mmCIF file of C-alpha atoms in Angstrom:
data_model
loop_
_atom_site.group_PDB
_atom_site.id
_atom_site.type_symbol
_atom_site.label_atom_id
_atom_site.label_comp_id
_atom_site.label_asym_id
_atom_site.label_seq_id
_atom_site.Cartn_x
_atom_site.Cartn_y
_atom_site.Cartn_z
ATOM 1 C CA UNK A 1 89.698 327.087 228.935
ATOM 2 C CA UNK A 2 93.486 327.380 230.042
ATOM 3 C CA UNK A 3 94.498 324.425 230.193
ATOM 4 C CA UNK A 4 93.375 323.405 226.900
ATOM 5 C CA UNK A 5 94.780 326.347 225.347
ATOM 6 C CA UNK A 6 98.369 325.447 226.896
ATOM 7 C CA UNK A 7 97.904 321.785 225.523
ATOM 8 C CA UNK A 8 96.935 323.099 222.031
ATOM 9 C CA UNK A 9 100.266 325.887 222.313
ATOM 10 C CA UNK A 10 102.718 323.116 223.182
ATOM 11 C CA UNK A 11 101.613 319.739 221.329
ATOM 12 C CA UNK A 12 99.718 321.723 218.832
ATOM 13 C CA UNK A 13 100.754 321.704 215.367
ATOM 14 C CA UNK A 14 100.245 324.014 212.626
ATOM 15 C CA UNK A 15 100.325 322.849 209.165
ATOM 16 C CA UNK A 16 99.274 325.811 206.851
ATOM 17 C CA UNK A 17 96.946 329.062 207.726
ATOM 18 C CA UNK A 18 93.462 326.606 208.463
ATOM 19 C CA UNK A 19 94.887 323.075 209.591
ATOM 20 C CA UNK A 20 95.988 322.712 213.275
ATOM 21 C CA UNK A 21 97.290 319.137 214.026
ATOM 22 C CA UNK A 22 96.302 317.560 217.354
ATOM 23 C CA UNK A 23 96.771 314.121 217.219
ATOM 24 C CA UNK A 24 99.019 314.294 220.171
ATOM 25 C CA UNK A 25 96.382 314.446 222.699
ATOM 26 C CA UNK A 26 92.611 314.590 220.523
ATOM 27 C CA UNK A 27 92.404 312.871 217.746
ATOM 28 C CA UNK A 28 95.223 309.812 217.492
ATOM 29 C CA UNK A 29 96.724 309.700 220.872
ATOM 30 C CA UNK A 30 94.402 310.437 223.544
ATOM 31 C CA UNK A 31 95.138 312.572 226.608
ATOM 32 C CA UNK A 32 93.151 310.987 229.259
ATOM 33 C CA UNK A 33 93.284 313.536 231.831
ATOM 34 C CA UNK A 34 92.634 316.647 229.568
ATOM 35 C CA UNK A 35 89.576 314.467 228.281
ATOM 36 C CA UNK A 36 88.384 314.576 231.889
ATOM 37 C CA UNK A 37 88.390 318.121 232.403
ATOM 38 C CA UNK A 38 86.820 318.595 228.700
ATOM 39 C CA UNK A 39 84.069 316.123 229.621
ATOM 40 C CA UNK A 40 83.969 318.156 233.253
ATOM 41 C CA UNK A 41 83.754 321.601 231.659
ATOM 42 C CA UNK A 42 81.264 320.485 229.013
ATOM 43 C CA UNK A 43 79.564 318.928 232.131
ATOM 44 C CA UNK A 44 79.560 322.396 233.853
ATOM 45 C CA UNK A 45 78.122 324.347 231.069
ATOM 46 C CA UNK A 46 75.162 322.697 230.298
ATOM 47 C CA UNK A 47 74.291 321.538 233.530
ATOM 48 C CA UNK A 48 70.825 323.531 233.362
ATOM 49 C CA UNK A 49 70.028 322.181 230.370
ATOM 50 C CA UNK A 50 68.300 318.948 231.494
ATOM 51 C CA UNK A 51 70.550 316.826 228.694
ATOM 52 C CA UNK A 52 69.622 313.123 228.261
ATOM 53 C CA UNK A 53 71.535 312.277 225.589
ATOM 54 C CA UNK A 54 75.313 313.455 223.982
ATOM 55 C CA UNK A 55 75.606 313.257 219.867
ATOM 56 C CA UNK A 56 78.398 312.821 218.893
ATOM 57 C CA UNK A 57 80.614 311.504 215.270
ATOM 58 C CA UNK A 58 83.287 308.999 215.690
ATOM 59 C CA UNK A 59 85.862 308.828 216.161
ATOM 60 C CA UNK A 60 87.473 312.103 217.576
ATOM 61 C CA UNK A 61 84.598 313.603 218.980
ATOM 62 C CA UNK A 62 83.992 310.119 221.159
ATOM 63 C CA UNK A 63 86.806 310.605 223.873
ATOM 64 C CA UNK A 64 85.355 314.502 224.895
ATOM 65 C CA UNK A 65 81.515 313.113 224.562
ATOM 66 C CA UNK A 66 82.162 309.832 227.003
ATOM 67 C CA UNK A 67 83.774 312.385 229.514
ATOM 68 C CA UNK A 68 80.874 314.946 229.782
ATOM 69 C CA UNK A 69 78.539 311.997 229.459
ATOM 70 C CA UNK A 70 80.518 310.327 232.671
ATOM 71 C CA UNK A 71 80.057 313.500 234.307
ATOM 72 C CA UNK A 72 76.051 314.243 233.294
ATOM 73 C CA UNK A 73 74.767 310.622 233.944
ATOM 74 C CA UNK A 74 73.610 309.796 230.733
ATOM 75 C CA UNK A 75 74.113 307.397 227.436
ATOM 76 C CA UNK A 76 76.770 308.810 225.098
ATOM 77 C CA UNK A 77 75.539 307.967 220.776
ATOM 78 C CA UNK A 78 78.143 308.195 218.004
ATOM 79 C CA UNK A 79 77.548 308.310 214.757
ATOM 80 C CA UNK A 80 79.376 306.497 212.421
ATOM 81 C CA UNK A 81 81.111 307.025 209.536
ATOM 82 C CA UNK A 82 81.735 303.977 207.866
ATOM 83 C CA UNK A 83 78.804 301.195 206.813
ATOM 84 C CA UNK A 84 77.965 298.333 209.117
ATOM 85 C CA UNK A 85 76.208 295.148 208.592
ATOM 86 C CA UNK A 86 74.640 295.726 211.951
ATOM 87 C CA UNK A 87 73.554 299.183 211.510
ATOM 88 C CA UNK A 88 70.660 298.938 208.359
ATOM 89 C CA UNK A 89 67.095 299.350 209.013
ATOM 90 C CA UNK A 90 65.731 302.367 211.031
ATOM 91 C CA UNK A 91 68.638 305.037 210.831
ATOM 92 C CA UNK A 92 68.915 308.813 210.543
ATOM 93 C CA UNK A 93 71.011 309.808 208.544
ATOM 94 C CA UNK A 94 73.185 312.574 206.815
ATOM 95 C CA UNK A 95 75.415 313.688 204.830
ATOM 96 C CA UNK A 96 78.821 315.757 205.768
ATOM 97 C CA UNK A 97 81.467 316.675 203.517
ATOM 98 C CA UNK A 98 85.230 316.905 205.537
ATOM 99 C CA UNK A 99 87.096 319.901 203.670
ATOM 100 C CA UNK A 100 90.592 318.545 205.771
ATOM 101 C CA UNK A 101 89.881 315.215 204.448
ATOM 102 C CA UNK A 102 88.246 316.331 201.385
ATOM 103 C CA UNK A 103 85.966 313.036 201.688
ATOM 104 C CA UNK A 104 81.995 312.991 201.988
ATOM 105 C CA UNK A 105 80.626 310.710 204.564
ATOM 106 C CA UNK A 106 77.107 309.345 205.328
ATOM 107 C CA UNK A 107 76.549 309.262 208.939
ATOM 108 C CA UNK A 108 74.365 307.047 210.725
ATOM 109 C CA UNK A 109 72.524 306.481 214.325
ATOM 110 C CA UNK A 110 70.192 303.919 214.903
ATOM 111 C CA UNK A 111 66.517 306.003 215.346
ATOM 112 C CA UNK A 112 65.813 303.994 218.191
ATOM 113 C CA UNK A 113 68.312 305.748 220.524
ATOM 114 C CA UNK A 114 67.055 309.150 219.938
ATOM 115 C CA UNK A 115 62.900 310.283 220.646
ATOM 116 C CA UNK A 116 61.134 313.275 221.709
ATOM 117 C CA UNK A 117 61.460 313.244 224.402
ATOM 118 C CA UNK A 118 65.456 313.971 224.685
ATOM 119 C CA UNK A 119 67.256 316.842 224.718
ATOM 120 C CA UNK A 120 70.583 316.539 223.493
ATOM 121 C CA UNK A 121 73.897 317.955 223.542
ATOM 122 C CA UNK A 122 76.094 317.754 220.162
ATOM 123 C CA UNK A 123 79.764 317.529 221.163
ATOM 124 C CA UNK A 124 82.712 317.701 218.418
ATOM 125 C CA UNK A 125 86.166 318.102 218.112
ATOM 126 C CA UNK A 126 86.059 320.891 215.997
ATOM 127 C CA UNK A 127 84.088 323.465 214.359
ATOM 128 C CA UNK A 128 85.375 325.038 211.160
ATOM 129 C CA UNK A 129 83.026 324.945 208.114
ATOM 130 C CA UNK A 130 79.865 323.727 210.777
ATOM 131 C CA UNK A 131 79.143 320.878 208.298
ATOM 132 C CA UNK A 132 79.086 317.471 210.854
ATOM 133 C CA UNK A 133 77.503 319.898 213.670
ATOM 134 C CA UNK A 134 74.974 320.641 211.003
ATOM 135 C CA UNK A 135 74.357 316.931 209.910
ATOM 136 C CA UNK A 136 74.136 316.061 213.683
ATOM 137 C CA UNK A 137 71.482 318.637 214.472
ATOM 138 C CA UNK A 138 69.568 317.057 211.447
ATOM 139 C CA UNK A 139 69.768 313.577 212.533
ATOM 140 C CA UNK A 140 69.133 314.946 216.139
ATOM 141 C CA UNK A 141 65.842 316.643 214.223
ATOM 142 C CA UNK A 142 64.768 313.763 211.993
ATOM 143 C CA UNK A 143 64.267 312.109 215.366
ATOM 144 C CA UNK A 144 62.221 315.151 216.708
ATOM 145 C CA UNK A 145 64.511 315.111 219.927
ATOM 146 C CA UNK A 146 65.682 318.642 220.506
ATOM 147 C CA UNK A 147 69.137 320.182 220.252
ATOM 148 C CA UNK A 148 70.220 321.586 223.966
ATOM 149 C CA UNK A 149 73.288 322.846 222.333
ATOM 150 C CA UNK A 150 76.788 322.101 220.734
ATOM 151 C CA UNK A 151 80.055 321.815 223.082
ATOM 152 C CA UNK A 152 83.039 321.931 220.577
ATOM 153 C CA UNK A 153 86.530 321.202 221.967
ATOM 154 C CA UNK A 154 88.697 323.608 219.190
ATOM 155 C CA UNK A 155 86.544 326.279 217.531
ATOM 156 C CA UNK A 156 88.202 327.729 214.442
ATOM 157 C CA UNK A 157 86.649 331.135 215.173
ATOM 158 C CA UNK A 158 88.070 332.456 211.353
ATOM 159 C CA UNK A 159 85.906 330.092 209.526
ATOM 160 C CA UNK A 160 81.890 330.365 209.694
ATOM 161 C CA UNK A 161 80.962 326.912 211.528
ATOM 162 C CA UNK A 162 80.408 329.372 214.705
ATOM 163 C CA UNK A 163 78.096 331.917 213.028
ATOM 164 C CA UNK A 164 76.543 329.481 211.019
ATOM 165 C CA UNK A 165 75.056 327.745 214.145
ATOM 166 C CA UNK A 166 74.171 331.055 215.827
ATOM 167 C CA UNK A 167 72.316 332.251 212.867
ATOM 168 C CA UNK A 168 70.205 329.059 213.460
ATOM 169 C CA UNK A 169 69.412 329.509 216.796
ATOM 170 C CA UNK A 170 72.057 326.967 218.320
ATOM 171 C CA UNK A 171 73.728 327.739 221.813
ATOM 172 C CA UNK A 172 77.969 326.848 221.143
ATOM 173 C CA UNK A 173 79.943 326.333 223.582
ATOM 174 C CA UNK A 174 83.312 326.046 222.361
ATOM 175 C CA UNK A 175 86.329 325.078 224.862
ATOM 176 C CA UNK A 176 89.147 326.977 222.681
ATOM 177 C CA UNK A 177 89.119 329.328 220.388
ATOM 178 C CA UNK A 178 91.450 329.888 217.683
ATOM 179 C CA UNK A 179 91.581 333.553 216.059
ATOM 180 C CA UNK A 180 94.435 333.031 213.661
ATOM 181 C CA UNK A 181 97.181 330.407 212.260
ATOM 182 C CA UNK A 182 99.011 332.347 210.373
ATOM 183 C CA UNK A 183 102.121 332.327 210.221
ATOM 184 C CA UNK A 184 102.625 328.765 212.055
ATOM 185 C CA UNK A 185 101.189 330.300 215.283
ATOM 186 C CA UNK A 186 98.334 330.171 217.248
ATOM 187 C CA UNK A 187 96.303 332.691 218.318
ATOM 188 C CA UNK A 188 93.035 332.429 220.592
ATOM 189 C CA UNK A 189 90.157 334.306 220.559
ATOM 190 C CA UNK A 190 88.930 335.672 224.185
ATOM 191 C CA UNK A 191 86.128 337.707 224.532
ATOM 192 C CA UNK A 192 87.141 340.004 226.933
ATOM 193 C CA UNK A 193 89.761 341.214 224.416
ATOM 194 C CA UNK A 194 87.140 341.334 221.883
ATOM 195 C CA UNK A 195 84.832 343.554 224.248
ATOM 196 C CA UNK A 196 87.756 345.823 224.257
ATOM 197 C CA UNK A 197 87.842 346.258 220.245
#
């Protein structure tokens, strides 16, 4: 996706060879309009899919998720990091260790949002390691509701999240996807070029 690529080269950030800042426009300060054409192009690619339901982890995966859930017509679940007294009895949950953060977090969704009978789309901010898209499809599982597929905004396409999820069957549809930062630049993966190789 251009446009997010030209966002990511200008207000992008990055901070060593496997951190790219974007707390410009994803994940502090929100870029409302780029969210809409996320949510649209998430929208787009899993329009056959027959989705009832977008997973999602707060907080930076929410702003993508309420877009393409705007766009599909249906109820947009996060879950959440951080205990609640409100959020106790009847949960899925899992475990997912952050390497950025270096923090391990229990998520949690209340089972009665998810059943069966829904198919449901996973959408992140990014995909690295694959841990929280992991602990999503789990919770996603635990509620025997099935996994339609995982829209990620930034894939980091040098780390294994990506492979990880195809090995297991999982359709990803990632908006951008970054090859390289070394040497404090980005590069994108396209697939065309990689047809070429």
């Amino acid at each position: 996706m251009r446009l997010l690529e030209e966002k990511i080269q200008k207000d992008g950030r990055v901070l060593n060879d496997n951190v790219l800042k974007v707390d410009s426009f994803l994940n502090h300060q929100i870029d409302p309009q780029l969210m809409n054409e996320l949510g649209k192009e998430f929208a787009q690619r899993f329009s056959a899919e027959g989705i009832t339901k977008i997973v999602t982890i707060e907080s930076s995966g929410i702003a993508p998720a309420v877009m393409a859930g705007l766009y599909m017509n249906v109820t947009v679940i996060f879950a959440r990091k951080r205990k609640s007294v409100t959020l106790t009895d009847d949960l899925l949950t899992a475990s997912v260790h952050s390497f950025t953060k270096n923090e391990t977090n229990e998520l949690a969704i209340a089972a009665k949002y998810l059943n069966e009978n829904d198919k449901v789309l996973i959408i992140d901010d990014f995909l690295a390691n694959g841990q929280a898209a992991l602990a999503l499809v789990d919770m996603v599982q635990q509620a025997n509701a099935s996994v339609a597929g995982i829209g990620i905004v930034i894939e980091k396409s040098f780390q294994p999240g990506a492979q990880k999820l195809k090995d297991k069957g999982l359709r990803v549809e990632s908006l951008a996807r970054v090859a390289s930062l070394s040497n404090g630049e980005v590069t994108f993966k396209h697939e065309k070029m990689e047809e070429l190789v």
